[in-house]
Every structure is written in C-alpha cells, then in structure tokens.
PDB file of C-alpha atoms in Angstrom:
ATOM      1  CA  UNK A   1      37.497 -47.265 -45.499  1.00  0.00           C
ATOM      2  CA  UNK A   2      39.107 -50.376 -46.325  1.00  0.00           C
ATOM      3  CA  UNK A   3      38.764 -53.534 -43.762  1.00  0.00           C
ATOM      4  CA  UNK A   4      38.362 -56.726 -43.488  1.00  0.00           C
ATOM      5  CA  UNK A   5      36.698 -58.657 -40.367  1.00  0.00           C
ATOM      6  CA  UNK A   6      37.609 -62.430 -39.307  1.00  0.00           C
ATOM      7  CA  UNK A   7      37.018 -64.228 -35.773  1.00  0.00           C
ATOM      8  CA  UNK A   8      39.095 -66.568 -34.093  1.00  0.00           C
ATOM      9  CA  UNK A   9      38.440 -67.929 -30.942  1.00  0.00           C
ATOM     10  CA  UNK A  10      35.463 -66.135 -30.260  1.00  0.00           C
ATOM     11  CA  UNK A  11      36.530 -62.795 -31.174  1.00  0.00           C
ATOM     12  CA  UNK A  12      36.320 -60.890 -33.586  1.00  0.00           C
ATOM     13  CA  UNK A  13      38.951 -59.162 -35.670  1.00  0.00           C
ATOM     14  CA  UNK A  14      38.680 -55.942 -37.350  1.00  0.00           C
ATOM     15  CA  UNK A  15      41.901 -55.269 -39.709  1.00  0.00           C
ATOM     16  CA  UNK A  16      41.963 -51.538 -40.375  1.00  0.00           C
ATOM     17  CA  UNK A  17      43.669 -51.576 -44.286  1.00  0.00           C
ATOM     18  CA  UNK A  18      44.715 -47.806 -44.407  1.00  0.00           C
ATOM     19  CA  UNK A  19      47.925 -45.808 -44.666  1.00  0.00           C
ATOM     20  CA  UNK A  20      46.374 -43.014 -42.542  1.00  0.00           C
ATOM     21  CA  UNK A  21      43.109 -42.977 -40.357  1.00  0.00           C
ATOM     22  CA  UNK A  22      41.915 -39.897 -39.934  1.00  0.00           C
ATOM     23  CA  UNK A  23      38.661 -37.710 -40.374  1.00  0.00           C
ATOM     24  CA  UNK A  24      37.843 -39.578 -43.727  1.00  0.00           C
ATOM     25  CA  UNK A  25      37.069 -42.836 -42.052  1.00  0.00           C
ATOM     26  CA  UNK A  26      35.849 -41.558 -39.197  1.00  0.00           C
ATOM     27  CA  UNK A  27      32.031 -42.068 -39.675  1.00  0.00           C
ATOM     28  CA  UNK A  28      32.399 -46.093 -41.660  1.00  0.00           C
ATOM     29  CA  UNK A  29      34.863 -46.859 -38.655  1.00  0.00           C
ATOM     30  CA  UNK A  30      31.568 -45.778 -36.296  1.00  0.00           C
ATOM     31  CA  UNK A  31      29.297 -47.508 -38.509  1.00  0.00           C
ATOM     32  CA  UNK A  32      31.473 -50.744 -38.655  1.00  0.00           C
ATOM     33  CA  UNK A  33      32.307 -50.726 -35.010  1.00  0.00           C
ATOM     34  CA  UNK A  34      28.382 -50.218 -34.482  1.00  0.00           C
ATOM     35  CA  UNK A  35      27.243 -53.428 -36.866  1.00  0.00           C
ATOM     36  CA  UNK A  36      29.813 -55.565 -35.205  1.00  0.00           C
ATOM     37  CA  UNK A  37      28.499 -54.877 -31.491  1.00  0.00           C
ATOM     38  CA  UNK A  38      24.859 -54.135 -31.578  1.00  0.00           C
ATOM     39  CA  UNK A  39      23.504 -56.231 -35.072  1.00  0.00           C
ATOM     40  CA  UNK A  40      26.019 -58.860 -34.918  1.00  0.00           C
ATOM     41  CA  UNK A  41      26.284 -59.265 -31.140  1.00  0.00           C
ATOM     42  CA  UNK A  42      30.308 -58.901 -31.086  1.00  0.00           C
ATOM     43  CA  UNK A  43      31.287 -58.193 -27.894  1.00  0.00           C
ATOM     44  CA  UNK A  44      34.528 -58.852 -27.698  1.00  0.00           C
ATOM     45  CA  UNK A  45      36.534 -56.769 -30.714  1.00  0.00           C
ATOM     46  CA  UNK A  46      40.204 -57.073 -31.618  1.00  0.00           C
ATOM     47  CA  UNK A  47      40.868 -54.222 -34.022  1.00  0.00           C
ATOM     48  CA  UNK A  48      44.279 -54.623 -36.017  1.00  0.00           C
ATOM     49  CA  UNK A  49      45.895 -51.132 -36.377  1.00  0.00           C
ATOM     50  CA  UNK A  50      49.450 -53.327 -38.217  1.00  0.00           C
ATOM     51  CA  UNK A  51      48.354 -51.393 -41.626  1.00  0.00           C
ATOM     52  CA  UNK A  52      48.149 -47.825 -40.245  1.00  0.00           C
ATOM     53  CA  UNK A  53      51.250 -45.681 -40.162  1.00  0.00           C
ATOM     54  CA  UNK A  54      49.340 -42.185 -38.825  1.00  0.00           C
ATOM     55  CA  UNK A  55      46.590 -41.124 -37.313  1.00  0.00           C
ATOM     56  CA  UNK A  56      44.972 -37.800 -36.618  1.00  0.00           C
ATOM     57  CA  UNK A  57      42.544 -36.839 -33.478  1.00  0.00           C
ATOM     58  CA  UNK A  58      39.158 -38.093 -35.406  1.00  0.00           C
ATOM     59  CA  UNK A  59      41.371 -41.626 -35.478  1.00  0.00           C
ATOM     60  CA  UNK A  60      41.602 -40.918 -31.340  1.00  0.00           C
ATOM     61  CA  UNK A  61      38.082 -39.995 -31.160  1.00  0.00           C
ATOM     62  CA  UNK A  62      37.199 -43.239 -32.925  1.00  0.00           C
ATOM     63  CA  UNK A  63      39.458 -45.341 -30.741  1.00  0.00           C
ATOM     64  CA  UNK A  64      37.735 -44.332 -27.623  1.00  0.00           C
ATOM     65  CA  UNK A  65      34.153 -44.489 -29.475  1.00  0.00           C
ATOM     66  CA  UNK A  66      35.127 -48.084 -30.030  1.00  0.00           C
ATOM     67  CA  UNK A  67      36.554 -48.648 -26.282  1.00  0.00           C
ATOM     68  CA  UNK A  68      32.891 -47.071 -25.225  1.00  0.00           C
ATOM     69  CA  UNK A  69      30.841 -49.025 -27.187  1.00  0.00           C
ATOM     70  CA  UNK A  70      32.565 -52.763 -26.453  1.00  0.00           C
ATOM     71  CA  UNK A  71      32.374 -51.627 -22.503  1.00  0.00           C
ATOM     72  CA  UNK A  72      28.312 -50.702 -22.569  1.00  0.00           C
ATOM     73  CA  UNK A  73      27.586 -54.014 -24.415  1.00  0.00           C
ATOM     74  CA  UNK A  74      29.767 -55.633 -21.740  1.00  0.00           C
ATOM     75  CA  UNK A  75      32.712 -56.550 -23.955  1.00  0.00           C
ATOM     76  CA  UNK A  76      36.211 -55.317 -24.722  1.00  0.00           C
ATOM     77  CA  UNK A  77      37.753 -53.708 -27.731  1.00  0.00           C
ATOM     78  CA  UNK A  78      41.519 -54.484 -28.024  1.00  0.00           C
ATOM     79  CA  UNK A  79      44.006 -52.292 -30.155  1.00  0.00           C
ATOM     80  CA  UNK A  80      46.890 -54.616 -31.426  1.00  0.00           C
ATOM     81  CA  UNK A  81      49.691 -53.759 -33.559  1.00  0.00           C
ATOM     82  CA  UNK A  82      49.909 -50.199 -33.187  1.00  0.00           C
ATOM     83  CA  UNK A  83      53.154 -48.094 -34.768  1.00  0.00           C
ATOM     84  CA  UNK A  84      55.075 -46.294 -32.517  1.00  0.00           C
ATOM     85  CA  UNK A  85      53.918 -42.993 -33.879  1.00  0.00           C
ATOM     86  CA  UNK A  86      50.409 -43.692 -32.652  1.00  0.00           C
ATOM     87  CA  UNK A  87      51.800 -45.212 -29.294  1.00  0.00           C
ATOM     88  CA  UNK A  88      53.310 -41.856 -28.088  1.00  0.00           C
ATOM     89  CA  UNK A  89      50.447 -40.045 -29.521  1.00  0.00           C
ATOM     90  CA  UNK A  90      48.512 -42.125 -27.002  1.00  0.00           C
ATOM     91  CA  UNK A  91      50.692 -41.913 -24.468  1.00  0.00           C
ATOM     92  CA  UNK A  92      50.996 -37.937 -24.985  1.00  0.00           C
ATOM     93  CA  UNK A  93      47.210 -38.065 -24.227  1.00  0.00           C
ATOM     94  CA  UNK A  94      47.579 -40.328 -21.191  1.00  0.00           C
ATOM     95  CA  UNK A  95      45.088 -42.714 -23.518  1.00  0.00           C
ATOM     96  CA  UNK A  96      47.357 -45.949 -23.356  1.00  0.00           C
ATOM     97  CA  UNK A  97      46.033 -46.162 -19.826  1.00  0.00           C
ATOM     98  CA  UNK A  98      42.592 -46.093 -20.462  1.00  0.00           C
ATOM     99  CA  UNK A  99      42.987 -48.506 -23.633  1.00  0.00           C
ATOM    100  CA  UNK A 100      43.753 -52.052 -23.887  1.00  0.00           C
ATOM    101  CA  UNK A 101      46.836 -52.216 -26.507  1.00  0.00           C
ATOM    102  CA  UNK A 102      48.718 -55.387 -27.101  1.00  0.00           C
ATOM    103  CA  UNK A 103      51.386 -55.456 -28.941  1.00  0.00           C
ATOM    104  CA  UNK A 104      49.944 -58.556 -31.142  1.00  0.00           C
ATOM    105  CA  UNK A 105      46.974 -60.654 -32.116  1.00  0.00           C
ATOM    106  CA  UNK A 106      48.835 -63.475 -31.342  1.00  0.00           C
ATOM    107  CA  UNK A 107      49.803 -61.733 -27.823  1.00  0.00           C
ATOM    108  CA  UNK A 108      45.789 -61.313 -27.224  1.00  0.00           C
ATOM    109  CA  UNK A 109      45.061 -65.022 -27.961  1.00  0.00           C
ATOM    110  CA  UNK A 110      48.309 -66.530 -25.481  1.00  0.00           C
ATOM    111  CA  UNK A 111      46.723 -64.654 -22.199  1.00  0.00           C
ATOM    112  CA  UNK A 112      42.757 -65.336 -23.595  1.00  0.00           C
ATOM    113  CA  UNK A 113      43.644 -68.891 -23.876  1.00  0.00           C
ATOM    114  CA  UNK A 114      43.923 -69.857 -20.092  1.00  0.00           C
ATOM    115  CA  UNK A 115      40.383 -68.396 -19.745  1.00  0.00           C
ATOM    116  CA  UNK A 116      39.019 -69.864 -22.607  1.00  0.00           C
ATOM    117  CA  UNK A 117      39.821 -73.499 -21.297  1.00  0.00           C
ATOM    118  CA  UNK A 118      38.688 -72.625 -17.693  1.00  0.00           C
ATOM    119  CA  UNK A 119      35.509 -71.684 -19.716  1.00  0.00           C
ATOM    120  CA  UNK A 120      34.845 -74.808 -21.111  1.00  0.00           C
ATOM    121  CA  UNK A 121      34.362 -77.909 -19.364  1.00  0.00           C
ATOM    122  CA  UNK A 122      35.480 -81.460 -20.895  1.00  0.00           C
ATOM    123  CA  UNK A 123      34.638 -82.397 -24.639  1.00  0.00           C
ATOM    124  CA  UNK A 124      33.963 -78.339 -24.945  1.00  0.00           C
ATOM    125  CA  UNK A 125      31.028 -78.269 -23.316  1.00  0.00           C
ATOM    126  CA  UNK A 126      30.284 -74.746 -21.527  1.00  0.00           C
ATOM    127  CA  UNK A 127      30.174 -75.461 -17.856  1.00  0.00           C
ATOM    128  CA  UNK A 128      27.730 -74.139 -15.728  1.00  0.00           C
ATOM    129  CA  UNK A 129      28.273 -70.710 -14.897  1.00  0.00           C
ATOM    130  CA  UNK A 130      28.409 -70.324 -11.094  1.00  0.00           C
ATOM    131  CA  UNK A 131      25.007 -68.412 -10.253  1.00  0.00           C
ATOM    132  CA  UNK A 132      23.241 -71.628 -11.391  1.00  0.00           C
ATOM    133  CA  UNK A 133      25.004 -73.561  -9.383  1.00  0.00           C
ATOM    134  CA  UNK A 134      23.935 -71.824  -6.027  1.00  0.00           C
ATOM    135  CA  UNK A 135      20.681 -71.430  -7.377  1.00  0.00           C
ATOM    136  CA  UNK A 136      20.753 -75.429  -7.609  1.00  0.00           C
ATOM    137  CA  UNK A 137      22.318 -75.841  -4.656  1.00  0.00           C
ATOM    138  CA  UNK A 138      19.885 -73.954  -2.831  1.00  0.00           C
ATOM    139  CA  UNK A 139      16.860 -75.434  -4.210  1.00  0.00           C
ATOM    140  CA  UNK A 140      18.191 -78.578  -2.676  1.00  0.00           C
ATOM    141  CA  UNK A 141      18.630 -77.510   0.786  1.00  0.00           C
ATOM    142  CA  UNK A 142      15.774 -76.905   3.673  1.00  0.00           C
ATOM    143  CA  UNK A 143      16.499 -73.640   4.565  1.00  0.00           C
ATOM    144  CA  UNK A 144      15.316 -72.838   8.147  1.00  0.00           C
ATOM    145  CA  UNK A 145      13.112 -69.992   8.863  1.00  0.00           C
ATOM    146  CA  UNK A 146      13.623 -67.059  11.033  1.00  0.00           C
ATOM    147  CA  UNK A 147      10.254 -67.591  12.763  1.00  0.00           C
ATOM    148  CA  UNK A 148      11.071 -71.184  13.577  1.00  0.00           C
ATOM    149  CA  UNK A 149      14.120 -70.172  15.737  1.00  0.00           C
ATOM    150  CA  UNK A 150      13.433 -69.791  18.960  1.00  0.00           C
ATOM    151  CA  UNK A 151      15.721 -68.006  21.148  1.00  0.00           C
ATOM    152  CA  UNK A 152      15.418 -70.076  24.762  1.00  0.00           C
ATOM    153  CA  UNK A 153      16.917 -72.953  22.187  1.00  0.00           C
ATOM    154  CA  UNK A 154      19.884 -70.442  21.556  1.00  0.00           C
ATOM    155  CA  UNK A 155      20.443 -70.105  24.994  1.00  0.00           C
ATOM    156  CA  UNK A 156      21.007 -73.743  25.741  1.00  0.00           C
ATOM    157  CA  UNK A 157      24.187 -74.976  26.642  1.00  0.00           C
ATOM    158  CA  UNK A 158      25.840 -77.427  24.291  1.00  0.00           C
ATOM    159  CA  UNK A 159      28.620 -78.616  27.033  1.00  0.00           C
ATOM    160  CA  UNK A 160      28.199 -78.790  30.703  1.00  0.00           C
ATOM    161  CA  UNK A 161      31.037 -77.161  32.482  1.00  0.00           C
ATOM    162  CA  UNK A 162      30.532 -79.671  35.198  1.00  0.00           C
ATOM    163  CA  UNK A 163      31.286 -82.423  32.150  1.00  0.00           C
ATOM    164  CA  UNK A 164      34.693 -80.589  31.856  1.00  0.00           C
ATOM    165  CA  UNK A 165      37.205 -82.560  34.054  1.00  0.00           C
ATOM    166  CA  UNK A 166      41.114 -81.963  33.733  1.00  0.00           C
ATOM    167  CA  UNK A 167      41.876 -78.722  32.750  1.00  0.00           C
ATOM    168  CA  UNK A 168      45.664 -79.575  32.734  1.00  0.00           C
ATOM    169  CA  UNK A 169      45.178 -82.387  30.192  1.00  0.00           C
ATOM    170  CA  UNK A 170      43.456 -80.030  27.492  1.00  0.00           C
ATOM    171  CA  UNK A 171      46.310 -77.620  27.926  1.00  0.00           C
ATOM    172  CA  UNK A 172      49.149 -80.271  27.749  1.00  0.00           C
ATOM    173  CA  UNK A 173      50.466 -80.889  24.020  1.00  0.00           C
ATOM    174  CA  UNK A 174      50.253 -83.964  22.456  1.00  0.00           C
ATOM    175  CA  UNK A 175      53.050 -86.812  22.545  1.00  0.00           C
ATOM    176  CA  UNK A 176      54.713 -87.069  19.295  1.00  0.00           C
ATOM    177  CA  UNK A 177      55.413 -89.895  17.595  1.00  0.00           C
ATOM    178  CA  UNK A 178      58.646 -90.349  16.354  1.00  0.00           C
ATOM    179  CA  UNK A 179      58.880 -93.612  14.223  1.00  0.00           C
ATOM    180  CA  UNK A 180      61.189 -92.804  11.824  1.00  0.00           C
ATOM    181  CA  UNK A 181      58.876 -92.439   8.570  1.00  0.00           C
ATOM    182  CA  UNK A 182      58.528 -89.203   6.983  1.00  0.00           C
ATOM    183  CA  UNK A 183      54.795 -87.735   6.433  1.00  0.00           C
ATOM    184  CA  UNK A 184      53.855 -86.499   3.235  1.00  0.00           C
ATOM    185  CA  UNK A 185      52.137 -83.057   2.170  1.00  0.00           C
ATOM    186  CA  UNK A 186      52.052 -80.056   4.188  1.00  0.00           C
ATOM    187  CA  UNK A 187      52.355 -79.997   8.244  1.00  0.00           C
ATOM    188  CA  UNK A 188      49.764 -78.904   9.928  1.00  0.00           C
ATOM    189  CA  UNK A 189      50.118 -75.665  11.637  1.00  0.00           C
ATOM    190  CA  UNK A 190      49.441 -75.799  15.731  1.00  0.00           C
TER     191      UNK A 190
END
C-alpha cells in the first residue's frame, strides 16, 4: 500500500496514496496503523483519505480497526478528506456517527489549536497538569483528623441568641446611595 506519514502539531498524519482501498491493503493498513500507535507511541492519528476515490467493506473494517486501536491507547484517529462516495457508504452503515470525520486537515488543526495553547503555559512550557496540583496543594495543608473532632465542640453555639438584638433592623434593606456616579462591572444580585 502506498503512504506516506508526517506530524504536525503533535499528530501524526497518515496519507493513504491509493485509487481504491480495499481487501489488498487491508493487512499493511493494520500493520501501519499498529507501528504508529504501539512502537512509535502515536496516539493521536490523522489519516488522509483525499487520494482514495472507493472503498470496499475490508476498507470499513480497517477504518474502525484504526478508530479501536487510537481509543485503547487513549488517543483518537481522525478521517479527513473523505469523497462523497465513502461518506454515504458510512452514513449507509450509521458509521459517520461512531467516527470522527473532518472534512480537512486544516479543519482538524483550527479546533486542536485552542487546546493546544490552553496546553501549554508561557514560553511553551507544559503546565502542570491539574492532579499535581491538588496533590501539591494538599501536601501543604494540615488536614484535620476524624479522631480529633470531638462532637460536644460541634454542638457549641457560635452566636448567642441573647447577642441578637433588633430583629427589625436585620430585616430592613439597606439605604442606597444615590450620588450620581455610575458603578462599574456587574450588580450584585440581592
């Protein structure tokens, strides 16, 4: 089978160079698809389907064994630039549900790239992924311990009722001042 395999961005595209893909390419498909996720660590696959005008169900089959593979090595594999023979062939099957298609490479990379900067923190260093960051967090706190509660300390009262004087002056509203200058930012809600 003909192909050729570039990354950009982190990804990694596979460029399927065939008229047809059918049974004849369905066992180097598996066998590229499987060196690109479990020796080379590729999770993420885009596989470029702009060269292929047909496909036959061994093509399907190898679609989905792709789909399968990226998901159990936690990853995705993306179908771009498929013809519209092979998009109502999917569709027939109810597969364009299960599958991500894009209609481009160039599609793929627009709604990656929002993620990819939230990724990276300034000067493209990663930034700490948020697990760490509790576990941090936590290390720094004293954490209390269930023994160490006591529950006639619960039942103490923080306010004395008899401190409570002037019910009718909690209840009124507040005076509002009116001198003319706007606020800025959002009113608070009462």
């Amino acid at each position: 089978m003909k192909h050729s395999i570039s990354t950009r961005k982190e990804l990694t595209i596979l460029k399927i160079e065939e008229d047809v893909f059918d049974f004849r390419h369905g066992s180097a498909f598996k066998e590229i698809i499987d060196s690109l996720v479990i020796h080379e660590n590729s999770k993420n696959l885009i596989i470029d389907f702009s060269l292929v005008k047909a496909i036959d169900s061994c093509g399907i089959s190898s679609m989905l064994l792709a789909h399968q593979l990226a998901n159990q090595s936690h990853g995705l594999a993306i179908f771009v630039s498929l013809c519209q023979q092979i998009k109502d062939l999917l569709k027939l099957t109810n597969l364009d549900k299960q599958l991500y298609i894009f209609s481009s490479i160039n599609e793929v990379m627009t709604l990656i790239e929002p993620a990819m900067k939230g990724k990276r923190g300034p000067r493209g260093k990663a930034a700490t992924p948020a697990y760490e960051a509790v576990d941090e967090l936590c290390e720094e706190l004293d954490l209390i311990a269930e023994h160490d509660l006591h529950d006639d300390t619960l039942d103490d009262t923080l306010v004395d009722p008899d401190e409570i004087t002037g019910q009718a002056e909690l209840s009124d509203p507040p005076a509002v001042k009116d001198s003319g200058i706007k606020k800025r930012g959002r009113p608070k809600k009462s």
